[in-house]
mmCIF file of C-alpha atoms in Angstrom:
data_model
loop_
_atom_site.group_PDB
_atom_site.id
_atom_site.type_symbol
_atom_site.label_atom_id
_atom_site.label_comp_id
_atom_site.label_asym_id
_atom_site.label_seq_id
_atom_site.Cartn_x
_atom_site.Cartn_y
_atom_site.Cartn_z
ATOM 1 C CA MET V 1198 5.343 59.148 -62.284
ATOM 2 C CA ASP V 1199 1.722 59.771 -60.617
ATOM 3 C CA THR V 1200 0.913 59.645 -56.810
ATOM 4 C CA GLU V 1201 0.380 56.015 -56.595
ATOM 5 C CA GLN V 1202 4.031 55.490 -58.226
ATOM 6 C CA LEU V 1203 5.504 58.169 -55.658
ATOM 7 C CA ILE V 1204 3.844 56.243 -52.661
ATOM 8 C CA GLN V 1205 5.277 52.787 -53.945
ATOM 9 C CA HIS V 1206 8.686 54.938 -54.015
ATOM 10 C CA PHE V 1207 8.528 55.865 -50.511
ATOM 11 C CA ASN V 1208 7.192 52.311 -49.172
ATOM 12 C CA GLN V 1209 10.228 50.632 -50.732
ATOM 13 C CA GLY V 1210 12.377 52.629 -48.619
ATOM 14 C CA LYS V 1211 13.920 54.839 -51.722
ATOM 15 C CA SER V 1212 15.160 58.227 -51.082
ATOM 16 C CA VAL V 1213 13.826 61.396 -53.049
ATOM 17 C CA THR V 1214 16.465 64.132 -54.160
ATOM 18 C CA PRO V 1215 15.687 67.550 -55.201
ATOM 19 C CA GLY V 1216 15.730 67.939 -59.026
ATOM 20 C CA THR V 1217 14.333 64.833 -60.059
ATOM 21 C CA ALA V 1218 10.658 63.794 -60.994
ATOM 22 C CA GLU V 1219 10.039 62.352 -57.929
ATOM 23 C CA HIS V 1220 10.720 65.398 -56.007
ATOM 24 C CA ASP V 1221 9.000 67.679 -58.411
ATOM 25 C CA LEU V 1222 5.761 65.608 -57.587
ATOM 26 C CA LEU V 1223 6.437 65.652 -53.876
ATOM 27 C CA LEU V 1224 5.960 69.174 -53.963
ATOM 28 C CA GLN V 1225 2.868 69.115 -55.834
ATOM 29 C CA CYS V 1226 1.414 66.921 -53.477
ATOM 30 C CA SER V 1227 2.752 69.109 -50.341
ATOM 31 C CA ASN V 1228 1.253 71.961 -51.890
ATOM 32 C CA ASP V 1229 -2.068 69.984 -52.237
ATOM 33 C CA ALA V 1230 -1.964 68.902 -48.661
ATOM 34 C CA MET V 1231 -1.336 72.671 -47.529
ATOM 35 C CA ARG V 1232 -4.564 73.531 -49.323
ATOM 36 C CA ILE V 1233 -6.463 70.936 -47.802
ATOM 37 C CA THR V 1234 -5.146 71.672 -44.231
ATOM 38 C CA ALA V 1235 -5.681 75.206 -44.525
ATOM 39 C CA GLU V 1236 -9.406 74.725 -45.380
ATOM 40 C CA LEU V 1237 -9.423 72.297 -42.169
ATOM 41 C CA ASN V 1238 -7.689 74.693 -39.862
ATOM 42 C CA THR V 1239 -9.055 77.744 -40.602
ATOM 43 C CA ALA V 1240 -12.679 77.541 -39.741
ATOM 44 C CA TYR V 1241 -15.405 75.565 -37.482
ATOM 45 C CA HIS V 1242 -16.149 72.334 -39.640
ATOM 46 C CA SER V 1243 -18.744 69.351 -38.469
ATOM 47 C CA PRO V 1244 -17.246 66.036 -37.431
ATOM 48 C CA GLU V 1245 -18.558 64.982 -41.080
ATOM 49 C CA ARG V 1246 -16.902 67.604 -43.022
ATOM 50 C CA ILE V 1247 -13.639 66.978 -40.947
ATOM 51 C CA ARG V 1248 -13.996 63.268 -42.216
ATOM 52 C CA GLU V 1249 -14.458 64.513 -45.767
ATOM 53 C CA LEU V 1250 -11.287 66.733 -45.687
ATOM 54 C CA MET V 1251 -9.386 64.021 -44.167
ATOM 55 C CA SER V 1252 -10.358 61.402 -46.600
ATOM 56 C CA GLN V 1253 -9.495 64.323 -49.711
ATOM 57 C CA LEU V 1254 -6.084 64.800 -47.820
ATOM 58 C CA THR V 1255 -5.261 60.833 -47.565
ATOM 59 C CA GLY V 1256 -7.011 59.764 -50.513
ATOM 60 C CA LYS V 1257 -8.679 57.006 -48.566
ATOM 61 C CA PRO V 1258 -11.982 56.454 -47.014
ATOM 62 C CA ILE V 1259 -12.365 57.634 -43.574
ATOM 63 C CA ASP V 1260 -14.364 55.637 -41.223
ATOM 64 C CA GLY V 1261 -17.549 57.348 -39.429
ATOM 65 C CA SER V 1262 -15.850 56.275 -36.341
ATOM 66 C CA PHE V 1263 -12.942 58.782 -36.482
ATOM 67 C CA THR V 1264 -12.507 61.973 -34.631
ATOM 68 C CA LEU V 1265 -9.921 64.955 -35.202
ATOM 69 C CA PHE V 1266 -9.919 67.995 -33.270
ATOM 70 C CA PRO V 1267 -8.069 70.590 -35.760
ATOM 71 C CA PRO V 1268 -5.685 72.175 -36.226
ATOM 72 C CA PHE V 1269 -4.054 69.108 -38.071
ATOM 73 C CA TYR V 1270 -0.462 69.459 -39.859
ATOM 74 C CA SER V 1271 0.371 67.033 -43.023
ATOM 75 C CA ASP V 1272 3.152 68.094 -45.508
ATOM 76 C CA PHE V 1273 2.295 64.792 -47.736
ATOM 77 C CA GLY V 1274 -1.232 63.225 -46.604
ATOM 78 C CA LYS V 1275 -1.270 60.389 -48.919
ATOM 79 C CA ASN V 1276 0.800 58.097 -47.217
ATOM 80 C CA ILE V 1277 -1.595 57.778 -44.040
ATOM 81 C CA THR V 1278 -3.744 54.998 -43.205
ATOM 82 C CA ILE V 1279 -6.435 55.685 -40.334
ATOM 83 C CA GLY V 1280 -8.491 52.454 -38.697
ATOM 84 C CA LYS V 1281 -11.374 52.619 -36.836
ATOM 85 C CA ASN V 1282 -12.545 54.448 -33.480
ATOM 86 C CA VAL V 1283 -9.273 56.866 -33.874
ATOM 87 C CA PHE V 1284 -8.864 60.086 -32.442
ATOM 88 C CA ILE V 1285 -6.471 62.796 -32.797
ATOM 89 C CA ASN V 1286 -6.178 65.546 -30.722
ATOM 90 C CA ALA V 1287 -5.176 69.255 -31.779
ATOM 91 C CA CYS V 1288 -2.080 70.453 -33.261
ATOM 92 C CA CYS V 1289 -0.542 67.142 -34.473
ATOM 93 C CA CYS V 1290 2.084 66.947 -36.964
ATOM 94 C CA PHE V 1291 2.133 64.196 -39.427
ATOM 95 C CA GLN V 1292 5.251 63.871 -41.701
ATOM 96 C CA ASP V 1293 3.963 60.706 -43.547
ATOM 97 C CA GLN V 1294 6.130 60.225 -46.716
ATOM 98 C CA GLY V 1295 7.303 57.219 -45.589
ATOM 99 C CA GLY V 1296 3.878 56.066 -44.240
ATOM 100 C CA ILE V 1297 1.862 56.326 -41.190
ATOM 101 C CA THR V 1298 -0.587 53.372 -39.909
ATOM 102 C CA LEU V 1299 -2.996 54.025 -37.146
ATOM 103 C CA GLY V 1300 -4.266 51.013 -35.713
ATOM 104 C CA ASP V 1301 -8.021 50.579 -34.606
ATOM 105 C CA GLY V 1302 -8.706 52.553 -31.395
ATOM 106 C CA ALA V 1303 -5.543 54.483 -31.304
ATOM 107 C CA LEU V 1304 -5.382 57.890 -29.221
ATOM 108 C CA ILE V 1305 -3.181 60.579 -30.549
ATOM 109 C CA GLY V 1306 -2.393 63.378 -27.719
ATOM 110 C CA HIS V 1307 -2.154 66.958 -28.316
ATOM 111 C CA ARG V 1308 0.865 68.301 -30.370
ATOM 112 C CA VAL V 1309 2.254 64.730 -31.114
ATOM 113 C CA VAL V 1310 4.681 64.343 -33.933
ATOM 114 C CA LEU V 1311 5.296 61.404 -36.410
ATOM 115 C CA ALA V 1312 8.089 61.935 -38.568
ATOM 116 C CA THR V 1313 8.625 59.554 -41.333
ATOM 117 C CA ILE V 1314 11.305 61.208 -42.983
ATOM 118 C CA ASN V 1315 15.216 61.505 -42.196
ATOM 119 C CA HIS V 1316 18.156 63.026 -44.059
ATOM 120 C CA GLY V 1317 21.824 62.241 -44.640
ATOM 121 C CA PHE V 1318 24.261 63.170 -42.346
ATOM 122 C CA LEU V 1319 26.624 64.548 -44.764
ATOM 123 C CA PRO V 1320 26.226 68.063 -46.043
ATOM 124 C CA GLU V 1321 26.033 66.960 -49.451
ATOM 125 C CA GLU V 1322 23.420 64.662 -48.707
ATOM 126 C CA ARG V 1323 21.294 66.292 -46.373
ATOM 127 C CA SER V 1324 18.471 67.781 -48.754
ATOM 128 C CA SER V 1325 17.534 64.209 -49.884
ATOM 129 C CA CYS V 1326 14.895 62.474 -48.032
ATOM 130 C CA ARG V 1327 14.944 59.101 -46.414
ATOM 131 C CA PRO V 1328 11.831 57.421 -45.679
ATOM 132 C CA ALA V 1329 11.021 54.687 -42.907
ATOM 133 C CA PRO V 1330 7.494 54.072 -42.108
ATOM 134 C CA ILE V 1331 5.963 54.549 -38.559
ATOM 135 C CA VAL V 1332 3.139 51.889 -37.471
ATOM 136 C CA ILE V 1333 0.890 52.330 -34.362
ATOM 137 C CA GLY V 1334 -0.710 49.370 -33.313
ATOM 138 C CA ARG V 1335 -4.432 49.012 -31.900
ATOM 139 C CA ASN V 1336 -5.430 50.683 -28.893
ATOM 140 C CA VAL V 1337 -2.039 52.403 -28.504
ATOM 141 C CA TRP V 1338 -2.472 55.692 -26.529
ATOM 142 C CA ILE V 1339 0.324 58.442 -27.318
ATOM 143 C CA GLY V 1340 0.435 61.372 -24.776
ATOM 144 C CA SER V 1341 0.696 64.937 -25.582
ATOM 145 C CA GLY V 1342 3.761 66.347 -27.366
ATOM 146 C CA ALA V 1343 5.267 62.880 -28.025
ATOM 147 C CA VAL V 1344 7.554 62.564 -31.135
ATOM 148 C CA VAL V 1345 7.942 59.208 -32.984
ATOM 149 C CA LEU V 1346 10.676 59.069 -35.202
ATOM 150 C CA PRO V 1347 11.201 56.776 -38.586
ATOM 151 C CA GLY V 1348 10.612 53.236 -38.893
ATOM 152 C CA VAL V 1349 9.190 52.939 -35.362
ATOM 153 C CA THR V 1350 6.433 50.391 -34.621
ATOM 154 C CA ILE V 1351 4.538 50.706 -31.367
ATOM 155 C CA GLY V 1352 2.533 47.354 -30.539
ATOM 156 C CA GLU V 1353 -0.810 47.165 -29.668
ATOM 157 C CA ASN V 1354 -1.975 48.340 -26.351
ATOM 158 C CA ALA V 1355 1.166 50.136 -25.551
ATOM 159 C CA ILE V 1356 1.263 53.671 -23.747
ATOM 160 C CA VAL V 1357 3.796 56.295 -24.712
ATOM 161 C CA ALA V 1358 4.321 59.114 -21.886
ATOM 162 C CA ALA V 1359 3.647 62.813 -22.661
ATOM 163 C CA GLY V 1360 6.715 64.220 -24.216
ATOM 164 C CA ALA V 1361 8.925 61.126 -24.745
ATOM 165 C CA VAL V 1362 10.788 60.690 -28.185
ATOM 166 C CA VAL V 1363 10.319 57.197 -29.186
ATOM 167 C CA THR V 1364 13.562 56.067 -31.175
ATOM 168 C CA ARG V 1365 13.382 52.511 -31.468
ATOM 169 C CA ASP V 1366 9.882 50.040 -31.708
ATOM 170 C CA VAL V 1367 7.655 49.331 -28.537
ATOM 171 C CA GLU V 1368 6.404 45.915 -27.410
ATOM 172 C CA ALA V 1369 2.920 45.546 -27.051
ATOM 173 C CA GLY V 1370 1.425 46.364 -23.422
ATOM 174 C CA CYS V 1371 4.645 48.524 -22.484
ATOM 175 C CA ILE V 1372 4.686 51.848 -21.193
ATOM 176 C CA VAL V 1373 7.360 53.794 -22.377
ATOM 177 C CA ALA V 1374 8.633 57.358 -21.377
ATOM 178 C CA GLY V 1375 11.722 59.763 -21.621
ATOM 179 C CA THR V 1376 14.141 60.829 -24.084
ATOM 180 C CA PRO V 1377 15.017 58.837 -25.902
ATOM 181 C CA ALA V 1378 11.776 56.748 -24.618
ATOM 182 C CA ARG V 1379 13.033 53.784 -22.555
ATOM 183 C CA PHE V 1380 10.536 50.760 -21.001
ATOM 184 C CA ILE V 1381 8.938 51.722 -17.785
ATOM 185 C CA ARG V 1382 6.587 48.893 -16.953
ATOM 186 C CA SER V 1383 3.915 46.909 -18.536
ATOM 187 C CA VAL V 1384 0.391 47.833 -18.648
ATOM 188 C CA ALA V 1385 -0.624 44.825 -17.326
ATOM 189 C CA ASP V 1386 1.328 45.412 -13.805
ATOM 190 C CA MET V 1387 -0.566 48.611 -13.328
ATOM 191 C CA THR V 1388 -2.067 48.875 -9.802
ATOM 192 C CA PRO V 1389 -6.118 49.314 -9.571
ATOM 193 C CA GLN V 1390 -5.611 52.437 -8.217
ATOM 194 C CA GLU V 1391 -3.283 53.588 -11.506
ATOM 195 C CA LYS V 1392 -5.981 52.136 -13.724
ATOM 196 C CA ARG V 1393 -8.670 54.248 -12.052
ATOM 197 C CA ALA V 1394 -6.573 57.264 -12.212
ATOM 198 C CA CYS V 1395 -6.260 56.814 -16.098
ATOM 199 C CA LEU V 1396 -10.182 56.735 -16.495
ATOM 200 C CA ALA V 1397 -10.508 59.956 -14.223
#
């Protein structure tokens, strides 16, 4: 099995169990991710070098419009897809085995956690990794300290409030907040004063 086959395994929603070839390869990939993120996080780098390191981490080209403020953490890295004009603020943690897609224009606040892995509830199944993808649509804004759980899709132009825990899909153009996150209002319903406050 190679890395591309492991990614396909995850993308098919198949679990990974300790003691298997998939798990051994996952550990190799995780160590590679730790090596790259250690370099990313322990010295100053130019924006160009940050994009180079993120390209190494993800195994994909990173657009010149991408901006990241380190530190950044990922325990796999190879199942992250980043669009254009994406901004990721400091101290974010991406657990991406199940797949993370960031649409064009996505804004990711400080200390956001995107977690695509779950575990079995039964003690004998708890060490198995069960993947499900996270998809962040175009122009989504995720506030500081939010957590997005496996299998969640956030529709374009939506806003996730700071500290929210998103356990289910968010429709396009909606604002959600709380734990678990619930619908608050539509972005389209914001008053002119509220829209100006967002730009302040």
